[in-house]
Short mmCIF file of C-alpha atoms and ligand atoms in Angstrom, two decimals:
data_model
loop_
_atom_site.label_atom_id
_atom_site.label_comp_id
_atom_site.label_asym_id
_atom_site.label_seq_id
_atom_site.Cartn_x
_atom_site.Cartn_y
_atom_site.Cartn_z
CA MET A 113 16.19 6.31 37.15
CA LYS A 114 17.76 9.69 36.69
CA GLN A 115 19.17 8.46 34.50
CA ILE A 116 17.65 7.39 31.99
CA LEU A 117 14.27 10.49 31.88
CA ASN A 118 17.65 12.79 31.13
CA TYR A 119 19.24 10.31 28.16
CA ILE A 120 14.77 10.79 27.78
CA ASP A 121 14.49 14.10 28.19
CA LYS A 122 18.02 14.99 25.68
CA SER A 123 18.13 12.95 23.13
CA PHE A 124 14.17 13.96 22.17
CA ASN A 125 14.74 17.18 21.92
CA VAL A 126 15.63 19.51 18.85
CA PRO A 127 16.74 22.81 20.38
CA PRO A 128 17.18 25.77 16.85
CA ARG A 129 19.77 24.43 15.71
CA ASP A 130 18.91 21.71 14.99
CA LEU A 131 16.55 22.77 13.17
CA LYS A 132 18.62 24.65 11.31
CA MET A 133 20.36 21.26 10.27
CA ILE A 134 17.52 19.89 8.92
CA ILE A 135 16.46 23.01 7.09
CA ARG A 136 20.00 22.83 5.91
CA GLU A 137 20.11 18.97 4.53
CA PHE A 138 16.64 19.18 3.89
CA HIS A 139 18.13 22.17 0.72
CA SER A 140 21.02 20.02 -0.35
CA GLN A 141 18.44 16.98 -0.51
CA MET A 142 16.14 19.27 -1.93
CA HIS A 143 18.66 19.80 -4.89
CA LYS A 144 20.50 16.57 -5.61
CA GLY A 145 16.23 15.27 -6.07
CA LEU A 146 16.35 17.90 -8.25
CA SER A 147 18.92 17.01 -9.76
CA GLY A 148 17.94 13.24 -10.45
CA LYS A 149 20.94 12.72 -7.97
CA THR A 150 20.92 9.76 -5.64
CA SER A 151 18.84 11.60 -2.12
CA SER A 152 16.63 10.99 0.68
CA LEU A 153 14.19 13.75 -1.66
CA LYS A 154 12.80 11.65 -4.48
CA MET A 155 10.73 15.24 -5.64
CA LEU A 156 8.70 14.04 -7.73
CA PRO A 157 7.68 16.18 -11.07
CA ALA A 158 3.86 16.02 -10.03
CA TYR A 159 3.05 17.32 -14.20
CA VAL A 160 -0.32 20.06 -12.58
CA ASP A 161 0.12 23.42 -11.74
CA ARG A 162 -1.92 25.93 -9.25
CA PRO A 163 -5.55 26.23 -10.62
CA SER A 164 -6.78 29.33 -11.94
CA GLY A 165 -10.54 29.31 -10.61
CA ARG A 166 -11.92 29.12 -13.13
CA GLU A 167 -13.09 25.02 -13.18
CA LYS A 168 -16.31 23.49 -14.07
CA GLY A 169 -18.00 20.34 -13.92
CA ARG A 170 -18.85 17.22 -12.12
CA PHE A 171 -16.44 14.29 -10.97
CA ILE A 172 -15.67 11.15 -9.68
CA ALA A 173 -13.41 11.20 -6.66
CA LEU A 174 -11.70 8.76 -5.52
CA ASP A 175 -8.86 8.92 -2.49
CA LEU A 176 -6.99 5.50 -1.06
CA GLY A 177 -4.67 6.20 1.09
CA GLY A 178 -4.85 5.23 4.38
CA THR A 179 -6.85 3.64 6.48
CA ASN A 180 -10.67 3.79 4.23
CA LEU A 181 -10.82 3.90 0.80
CA ARG A 182 -13.10 6.92 -0.78
CA VAL A 183 -15.25 7.67 -3.11
CA LEU A 184 -17.07 10.97 -3.19
CA GLU A 185 -19.22 12.52 -6.37
CA LEU A 186 -18.12 17.09 -6.43
CA GLU A 187 -19.14 19.39 -8.60
CA LEU A 188 -16.82 22.25 -9.31
CA LYS A 189 -18.60 25.99 -9.76
CA GLY A 190 -15.78 28.03 -11.24
CA LYS A 191 -15.03 31.89 -8.70
CA GLY A 192 -13.20 28.83 -6.02
CA GLN A 193 -16.87 26.62 -4.98
CA ILE A 194 -16.93 23.42 -4.77
CA ARG A 195 -20.37 21.82 -4.00
CA LEU A 196 -19.96 18.14 -2.31
CA ILE A 197 -22.98 15.89 -3.67
CA ALA A 198 -22.27 12.94 -2.28
CA GLU A 199 -19.51 10.89 -0.26
CA ARG A 200 -19.06 7.13 0.86
CA LYS A 201 -15.90 5.70 3.21
CA PHE A 202 -15.32 2.10 2.39
CA VAL A 203 -13.17 -0.03 4.79
CA LEU A 204 -10.24 -1.73 3.39
CA GLN A 205 -9.45 -4.98 5.18
CA LYS A 206 -6.01 -6.14 5.79
CA THR A 207 -6.58 -9.03 2.11
CA HIS A 208 -7.35 -5.86 0.06
CA ILE A 209 -4.14 -3.70 1.13
CA SER A 210 -1.24 -7.16 1.62
CA THR A 211 -2.32 -9.68 -0.65
CA ASN A 212 -1.92 -8.66 -4.57
CA ALA A 213 -3.05 -6.48 -7.08
CA GLU A 214 -6.33 -7.72 -8.28
CA SER A 215 -7.84 -8.26 -5.05
CA LEU A 216 -6.08 -4.41 -4.39
CA PHE A 217 -8.24 -2.41 -7.54
CA ASP A 218 -10.79 -5.36 -7.94
CA PHE A 219 -12.54 -4.51 -3.90
CA ILE A 220 -12.00 0.22 -5.63
CA ALA A 221 -12.90 -1.06 -8.36
CA GLY A 222 -15.87 -2.26 -6.35
CA SER A 223 -16.83 0.13 -4.50
CA VAL A 224 -16.67 2.56 -7.40
CA LYS A 225 -19.26 0.48 -8.62
CA ASN A 226 -21.74 0.35 -5.49
CA PHE A 227 -21.38 4.15 -5.42
CA ILE A 228 -22.44 5.35 -9.06
CA ARG A 229 -25.32 2.58 -9.24
CA ALA A 230 -26.29 4.19 -5.61
CA GLN A 231 -25.79 7.93 -7.52
CA LYS A 232 -28.39 6.06 -9.84
CA ILE A 233 -25.31 7.60 -13.29
CA GLY A 234 -26.66 5.94 -16.37
CA ASP A 235 -23.73 3.90 -18.34
CA ASP A 236 -24.37 5.98 -21.46
CA LYS A 237 -23.32 8.94 -18.84
CA LYS A 238 -19.48 9.66 -19.61
CA ILE A 239 -17.76 10.80 -16.63
CA ALA A 240 -13.97 11.86 -15.82
CA LEU A 241 -12.02 10.25 -12.33
CA GLY A 242 -9.88 11.84 -10.54
CA PHE A 243 -7.61 9.37 -8.38
CA THR A 244 -5.08 10.15 -5.22
CA PHE A 245 -3.77 7.36 -4.69
CA SER A 246 -1.62 8.97 -1.70
CA PHE A 247 2.22 6.80 -2.06
CA PRO A 248 5.58 7.50 -4.02
CA MET A 249 4.22 7.73 -7.02
CA LYS A 250 6.99 8.08 -10.06
CA GLN A 251 4.59 10.34 -13.20
CA THR A 252 4.80 10.20 -16.43
CA GLY A 253 1.90 12.51 -17.28
CA VAL A 254 -1.11 13.93 -15.27
CA ALA A 255 -3.27 10.16 -15.57
CA SER A 256 -0.24 7.87 -15.58
CA GLY A 257 2.66 6.79 -12.79
CA LYS A 258 4.46 4.36 -12.01
CA LEU A 259 4.04 3.33 -7.57
CA ILE A 260 7.65 3.25 -5.74
CA HIS A 261 7.68 1.50 -3.33
CA TRP A 262 4.37 0.95 -0.93
CA THR A 263 4.72 3.34 2.81
CA LYS A 264 2.65 3.15 6.19
CA GLY A 265 1.22 -0.88 6.19
CA PHE A 266 0.50 -1.69 2.76
CA SER A 267 1.61 -4.43 0.76
CA ALA A 268 -0.20 -5.68 -1.71
CA LYS A 269 1.39 -8.34 -4.62
CA GLY A 270 1.86 -7.26 -8.66
CA VAL A 271 1.65 -3.05 -7.87
CA VAL A 272 5.47 -1.43 -7.17
CA GLY A 273 6.53 -0.35 -10.69
CA LYS A 274 2.66 -0.67 -12.25
CA ASP A 275 1.00 1.64 -13.74
CA ILE A 276 -1.97 2.63 -10.79
CA VAL A 277 -4.11 4.20 -13.43
CA LYS A 278 -3.63 0.78 -16.01
CA LEU A 279 -4.18 -1.25 -12.17
CA LEU A 280 -7.49 0.55 -12.40
CA LYS A 281 -8.28 1.06 -15.24
CA TYR A 282 -8.45 -2.90 -15.83
CA SER A 283 -10.28 -3.38 -12.26
CA LEU A 284 -12.73 -0.92 -13.41
CA LEU A 285 -13.81 -2.79 -17.27
CA LYS A 286 -14.62 -6.08 -15.56
CA LYS A 287 -16.94 -4.51 -12.99
CA GLY A 288 -18.33 -3.44 -16.56
CA LEU A 289 -17.31 0.74 -15.66
CA VAL A 290 -16.70 1.66 -19.62
CA ASN A 291 -18.31 4.43 -19.33
CA ILE A 292 -15.41 5.92 -17.05
CA ARG A 293 -12.56 8.22 -17.70
CA VAL A 294 -9.31 7.88 -15.42
CA ALA A 295 -8.68 11.34 -16.31
CA ALA A 296 -5.77 12.75 -12.99
CA LEU A 297 -4.06 10.83 -11.66
CA THR A 298 -2.33 12.34 -7.66
CA ASN A 299 -1.01 12.63 -4.14
CA ASP A 300 -2.72 13.77 -1.77
CA THR A 301 -0.97 16.83 -0.49
CA VAL A 302 -0.93 17.65 -3.84
CA GLY A 303 -4.09 18.04 -3.67
CA THR A 304 -4.39 19.17 -1.13
CA LEU A 305 -3.19 22.43 -2.23
CA VAL A 306 -4.53 22.69 -5.34
CA ALA A 307 -7.63 22.80 -3.11
CA ARG A 308 -6.85 25.91 -1.26
CA ALA A 309 -4.96 27.43 -4.27
CA TYR A 310 -8.61 26.72 -5.82
CA LYS A 311 -9.76 30.29 -3.76
CA ASP A 312 -6.13 31.13 -2.22
CA GLN A 313 -3.77 31.70 -5.08
CA ALA A 314 -0.81 31.85 -2.75
CA CYS A 315 -1.01 29.04 -1.71
CA ASP A 316 2.10 27.24 -2.22
CA ILE A 317 2.81 24.45 -0.32
CA GLY A 318 0.43 21.10 0.39
CA VAL A 319 1.09 19.13 4.08
CA ILE A 320 0.35 16.05 4.91
CA LEU A 321 0.30 15.01 8.85
CA GLY A 322 -1.72 11.83 9.78
CA THR A 323 -0.92 8.52 8.98
CA GLY A 324 1.61 9.45 7.02
CA THR A 325 2.80 12.36 6.24
CA ASN A 326 4.21 14.66 3.01
CA ALA A 327 4.97 17.46 0.97
CA CYS A 328 4.88 19.06 -1.96
CA TYR A 329 5.57 22.78 -2.58
CA ARG A 330 5.50 24.87 -6.34
CA GLU A 331 9.18 24.95 -8.40
CA ARG A 332 10.22 26.79 -11.46
CA VAL A 333 10.33 24.35 -14.28
CA ALA A 334 13.90 25.65 -15.33
CA GLN A 335 15.04 24.28 -11.61
CA ILE A 336 13.94 21.09 -11.73
CA ARG A 337 16.75 19.65 -13.59
CA LYS A 338 15.61 16.26 -14.14
CA PHE A 339 12.09 16.33 -15.85
CA LYS A 340 13.18 16.88 -19.04
CA ASP A 341 9.46 16.64 -21.38
CA LYS A 342 9.86 20.09 -19.73
CA ARG A 343 6.47 21.70 -21.68
CA ALA A 344 6.76 24.80 -23.64
CA HIS A 345 4.14 27.18 -21.94
CA ALA A 346 3.92 25.72 -18.06
CA THR A 347 6.93 27.84 -16.12
CA HIS A 348 5.16 26.21 -12.56
CA MET A 349 5.17 22.66 -11.47
CA LEU A 350 3.90 20.85 -7.82
CA VAL A 351 6.12 18.21 -7.34
CA ASN A 352 5.91 15.68 -4.46
CA ILE A 353 9.03 15.86 -2.09
CA GLU A 354 8.04 12.64 -0.41
CA TRP A 355 9.31 13.92 2.56
CA GLY A 356 9.21 11.55 4.62
CA GLY A 357 12.13 9.42 3.36
CA PHE A 358 14.60 12.01 4.66
CA ASN A 359 17.19 10.81 7.04
CA LYS A 360 20.29 13.12 7.78
CA LEU A 361 18.06 12.42 10.75
CA GLU A 362 19.30 11.38 14.37
CA ARG A 363 18.09 8.15 15.58
CA LEU A 364 17.39 6.66 18.83
CA PRO A 365 17.40 3.23 19.90
CA TYR A 366 14.23 3.44 20.32
CA ASP A 367 13.39 4.69 16.21
CA LEU A 368 15.70 1.84 15.42
CA GLU A 369 13.65 -1.06 17.23
CA LEU A 370 10.37 0.84 15.48
CA ASP A 371 11.92 0.22 11.87
CA ALA A 372 12.96 -2.99 12.77
CA LEU A 373 9.99 -4.13 13.16
CA SER A 374 8.07 -1.83 10.62
CA THR A 375 6.78 -3.24 7.13
CA ASN A 376 9.10 -1.62 5.61
CA PRO A 377 13.04 -1.01 7.40
CA GLY A 378 15.88 1.41 6.33
CA GLU A 379 12.68 3.66 4.44
CA GLN A 380 11.16 6.63 5.84
CA VAL A 381 12.73 7.79 8.47
CA LEU A 382 11.91 11.51 8.60
CA GLU A 383 7.72 9.83 8.56
CA LYS A 384 8.27 6.71 11.88
CA MET A 385 9.61 9.79 13.54
CA VAL A 386 6.85 11.69 13.03
CA SER A 387 3.68 10.63 11.93
CA GLY A 388 0.40 9.14 13.63
CA MET A 389 1.38 6.15 12.26
CA TYR A 390 4.34 5.87 14.26
CA LEU A 391 4.30 7.58 16.76
CA GLY A 392 1.87 5.86 19.51
CA GLU A 393 4.98 2.73 18.51
CA ILE A 394 8.10 4.98 19.86
CA ALA A 395 5.58 6.13 22.62
CA ARG A 396 5.16 2.26 23.52
CA ILE A 397 8.78 1.34 22.89
CA ILE A 398 9.56 4.02 26.04
CA LEU A 399 7.19 2.69 27.86
CA LYS A 400 7.97 -0.81 27.47
CA ASP A 401 11.56 -0.35 28.80
CA LEU A 402 10.81 1.70 31.56
CA ILE A 403 8.44 -0.98 32.53
CA LYS A 404 10.86 -3.91 31.79
CA ARG A 405 14.26 -1.09 34.22
CA LYS A 406 11.01 -0.91 37.03
CA ILE A 407 10.97 2.84 36.51
CA LEU A 408 7.05 2.49 35.49
CA PHE A 409 3.91 0.41 36.85
CA ALA A 410 6.86 -1.18 39.81
CA ALA A 411 3.38 -1.38 42.00
CA GLY A 412 2.79 -4.05 39.26
CA GLY A 413 3.62 -4.45 35.48
CA CYS A 414 2.11 -4.55 32.63
CA PHE A 415 2.48 -6.96 29.67
CA SER A 416 0.33 -6.01 27.70
CA PHE A 417 2.99 -3.06 26.08
CA ASN A 418 5.00 -5.57 25.21
CA ALA A 419 2.94 -6.26 22.29
CA LYS A 420 3.47 -4.24 18.40
CA ASP A 421 1.49 -1.03 17.95
CA ASN A 422 -1.38 -1.79 20.92
CA PHE A 423 -0.62 2.22 22.01
CA LYS A 424 -1.81 3.87 19.87
CA THR A 425 -1.59 7.50 18.43
CA GLU A 426 -5.03 8.22 19.83
CA TYR A 427 -4.04 6.72 23.65
CA MET A 428 -1.22 9.84 22.87
CA SER A 429 -4.01 12.33 22.29
CA GLU A 430 -5.74 11.36 24.96
CA ILE A 431 -3.46 11.83 27.85
CA GLU A 432 -1.35 14.38 26.37
CA GLY A 433 -5.67 16.58 25.79
CA ASP A 434 -6.39 15.58 29.68
CA ARG A 435 -5.76 18.61 32.30
CA SER A 436 -7.47 16.45 35.05
CA LYS A 437 -6.58 17.17 38.27
CA GLY A 438 -5.79 13.56 38.94
CA LEU A 439 -4.83 13.06 35.74
CA ARG A 440 -8.63 10.85 35.02
CA GLY A 441 -7.72 11.23 31.37
CA VAL A 442 -4.34 9.15 30.91
CA ALA A 443 -6.08 6.46 33.53
CA ARG A 444 -8.87 6.01 31.47
CA ALA A 445 -6.21 5.34 28.49
CA LEU A 446 -3.94 2.94 29.95
CA LYS A 447 -6.88 0.63 31.94
CA ARG A 448 -7.47 0.27 27.90
CA LEU A 449 -3.84 -1.56 28.45
CA GLY A 450 -5.07 -3.31 31.46
CA VAL A 451 -3.15 -0.66 34.30
CA SER A 452 -5.45 -0.61 36.40
CA ARG A 453 -3.49 0.24 39.21
CA ALA A 454 -1.24 2.92 38.08
CA THR A 455 0.22 5.69 40.71
CA LEU A 456 -0.20 9.52 39.99
CA GLU A 457 3.51 9.68 39.72
CA ASP A 458 3.15 6.95 36.94
CA LYS A 459 0.55 8.76 35.01
CA ILE A 460 2.83 12.22 34.97
CA LEU A 461 5.74 9.52 33.12
CA VAL A 462 3.09 8.32 30.61
CA ARG A 463 2.25 11.63 29.61
CA LYS A 464 5.84 13.42 30.52
CA ILE A 465 7.23 10.32 27.26
CA CYS A 466 4.33 10.66 25.62
CA LYS A 467 5.18 14.57 25.82
CA VAL A 468 8.37 14.36 24.00
CA VAL A 469 7.91 12.16 21.21
CA SER A 470 5.31 14.39 20.55
CA MET A 471 7.17 18.08 20.60
CA ARG A 472 9.96 16.35 18.75
CA ALA A 473 7.55 15.77 15.99
CA ALA A 474 6.27 19.05 15.46
CA ARG A 475 10.05 20.84 15.33
CA VAL A 476 10.81 17.95 13.24
CA SER A 477 7.51 18.78 10.60
CA ALA A 478 8.26 23.03 11.85
CA GLY A 479 11.56 22.79 10.95
CA SER A 480 11.37 20.28 6.63
CA LEU A 481 7.99 23.73 6.57
CA ALA A 482 10.65 25.52 7.49
CA ALA A 483 12.91 24.16 4.58
CA VAL A 484 10.55 24.43 1.95
CA VAL A 485 9.63 27.55 2.25
CA THR A 486 12.90 29.36 2.62
CA LYS A 487 13.28 27.15 -0.70
CA MET A 488 10.93 28.97 -2.91
CA ASP A 489 11.50 32.02 -0.14
CA PRO A 490 15.43 32.44 1.29
CA HIS A 491 14.49 35.48 3.07
CA LEU A 492 11.20 35.27 2.79
CA LEU A 493 9.69 38.61 1.26
CA ARG A 494 6.40 37.38 0.04
CA LYS A 495 3.43 35.45 2.18
CA HIS A 496 2.85 31.90 1.84
CA THR A 497 -0.24 29.92 2.19
CA VAL A 498 0.91 26.70 3.51
CA ALA A 499 -3.11 24.00 2.36
CA ILE A 500 -2.80 21.29 5.48
CA ASP A 501 -4.68 18.17 7.12
CA GLY A 502 -3.88 15.32 8.44
CA THR A 503 -5.86 14.01 11.82
CA VAL A 504 -1.66 14.82 13.77
CA TYR A 505 -2.52 18.16 12.40
CA GLU A 506 -6.26 18.67 13.64
CA LYS A 507 -6.13 16.65 16.29
CA TYR A 508 -3.06 16.40 18.73
CA PRO A 509 -3.39 18.77 21.12
CA GLY A 510 -0.53 21.02 21.29
CA PHE A 511 1.05 20.35 17.59
CA ALA A 512 -0.40 22.91 15.49
CA ARG A 513 0.78 25.55 18.52
CA ASN A 514 3.49 23.37 18.94
CA ILE A 515 4.57 23.47 15.34
CA ARG A 516 4.45 27.63 15.03
CA VAL A 517 6.77 27.52 18.57
CA ALA A 518 9.15 26.95 16.27
CA LEU A 519 8.83 28.58 13.33
CA ARG A 520 8.46 31.55 15.03
CA GLU A 521 11.81 30.60 16.68
CA LEU A 522 13.99 30.55 13.60
CA PHE A 523 12.20 33.40 11.66
CA GLY A 524 11.28 36.37 14.83
CA ARG A 525 8.67 37.57 13.62
CA LYS A 526 8.67 36.93 10.20
CA ASN A 527 7.06 33.64 10.85
CA SER A 528 3.22 35.07 10.27
CA ARG A 529 3.88 35.32 6.05
CA ILE A 530 4.49 31.64 6.94
CA ARG A 531 -0.14 31.04 7.29
CA ILE A 532 -1.12 27.39 8.03
CA THR A 533 -5.16 26.41 7.03
CA LEU A 534 -6.09 23.37 7.63
CA THR A 535 -7.62 22.04 4.68
CA LYS A 536 -10.24 19.54 5.26
CA ASP A 537 -10.89 17.29 2.37
CA GLY A 538 -8.26 18.78 -0.56
CA SER A 539 -7.08 14.54 -0.90
CA GLY A 540 -11.00 13.63 -2.77
CA ARG A 541 -11.46 17.97 -4.25
CA GLY A 542 -7.69 18.55 -4.71
CA ALA A 543 -9.12 14.85 -7.12
CA ALA A 544 -11.58 16.44 -8.26
CA ILE A 545 -10.36 20.45 -9.48
CA ILE A 546 -6.87 18.57 -11.04
CA ALA A 547 -8.81 16.51 -13.36
CA ALA A 548 -11.21 19.88 -14.25
CA VAL A 549 -7.03 20.73 -15.35
CA ALA A 550 -6.35 17.50 -17.99
CA THR A 551 -9.72 17.10 -19.18
CA LYS A 552 -10.23 21.07 -20.51
C1 BGC B 273 3.65 8.81 1.57
C2 BGC B 273 3.58 9.63 0.41
C3 BGC B 273 2.02 10.53 0.67
C4 BGC B 273 1.63 10.35 2.87
C5 BGC B 273 0.40 10.94 2.93
C6 BGC B 273 3.35 8.90 2.67
O1 BGC B 273 3.30 7.43 3.46
O2 BGC B 273 4.77 8.04 0.86
O3 BGC B 273 2.58 9.61 -0.28
O4 BGC B 273 1.68 12.62 1.21
O5 BGC B 273 2.18 9.06 3.11
O6 BGC B 273 -0.56 10.07 3.28
#
């Protein structure tokens, strides 16, 4: 028993030496990606720079990337101010995300139609739309880009390799929505950075730590060697790193088992160690193993840990957040999985497993973030604002603090030059701002 627990402790630990290794490998992969060489970091030009904060007008934003589709109407007032006029969520069904392009994009267009009718926006009124599509895409302009591959469990056929804006336009036309102009296509990290930069010009990194994970940052166009159509006037451009694909991390048997059961084996190595879609699953696989070895719940087995995705990241949050004496929150979470007779030792052990899994995730995120900052500013001479969004960062107990601890280990007092700001709903607001920049 001691042996296996020691192994888990040790193998999930990310000491400062490993953080530094992540930074080195990240830099090397970033350089390769920017030069168009084979790399696990795609480094995708976003065809947009930070906004000025003076953009104005009314826009529709569409946000697709996780469990819901959102449609918003927003008014940009200039001077960094934005008014949310209306917002609606539409729940994506399994059929939408896993059948084909038509089923997905007709659903999106149908949702836009519902929204526009409810908002009483007439057919005669032209309106620009910004689309946040939170998957890796190779953009060819601010309003065009092809999906490279799906992530986060999406698998609709006939979308990979296709222009996302064309697919959307086609479905919008089918629904008779001729007055909508798709003016911008963007990733959620870019949207988040842009939303924050609209009122804070020090913002140069956008991060998502939610269902999936990724980051973007501001790069000199001259450094993006593979980017051929250099616009004469642009000196900087945002680059979508797609850091979820980073694959220079040591994978444990638990990671390999998770990967084999996923919809995209071999891909998104970092994402599968860090993001909300997977943390619960890693913990489930370890707990299942401990149950099999009779180290956990020895008083009576529990089979619900055998089924994929049964242990949710939300349960981990609840378990780690439990400060009660008898660990009543842990007991509650376990009850949902049919465990009613957990001993105090069982509960302590379950909590410990959640902790090692989430701690590794936070430290790998911190190492990655440190790599992006030092790519721009190797000696941390300037201040950087990181706009961040996502349930893992926002809601997981201790996650934000653990990131900060790791940054302090790496940079000492200079860590305070990295300001991390929770930027809620950047993906909606950012899409509207980019649409404004594009229609100017
Ligand atoms: C996608 C990214 C996205 C991230 C956060 C990842 O799975 O590949 O494009 O930014 O999730 O939503």
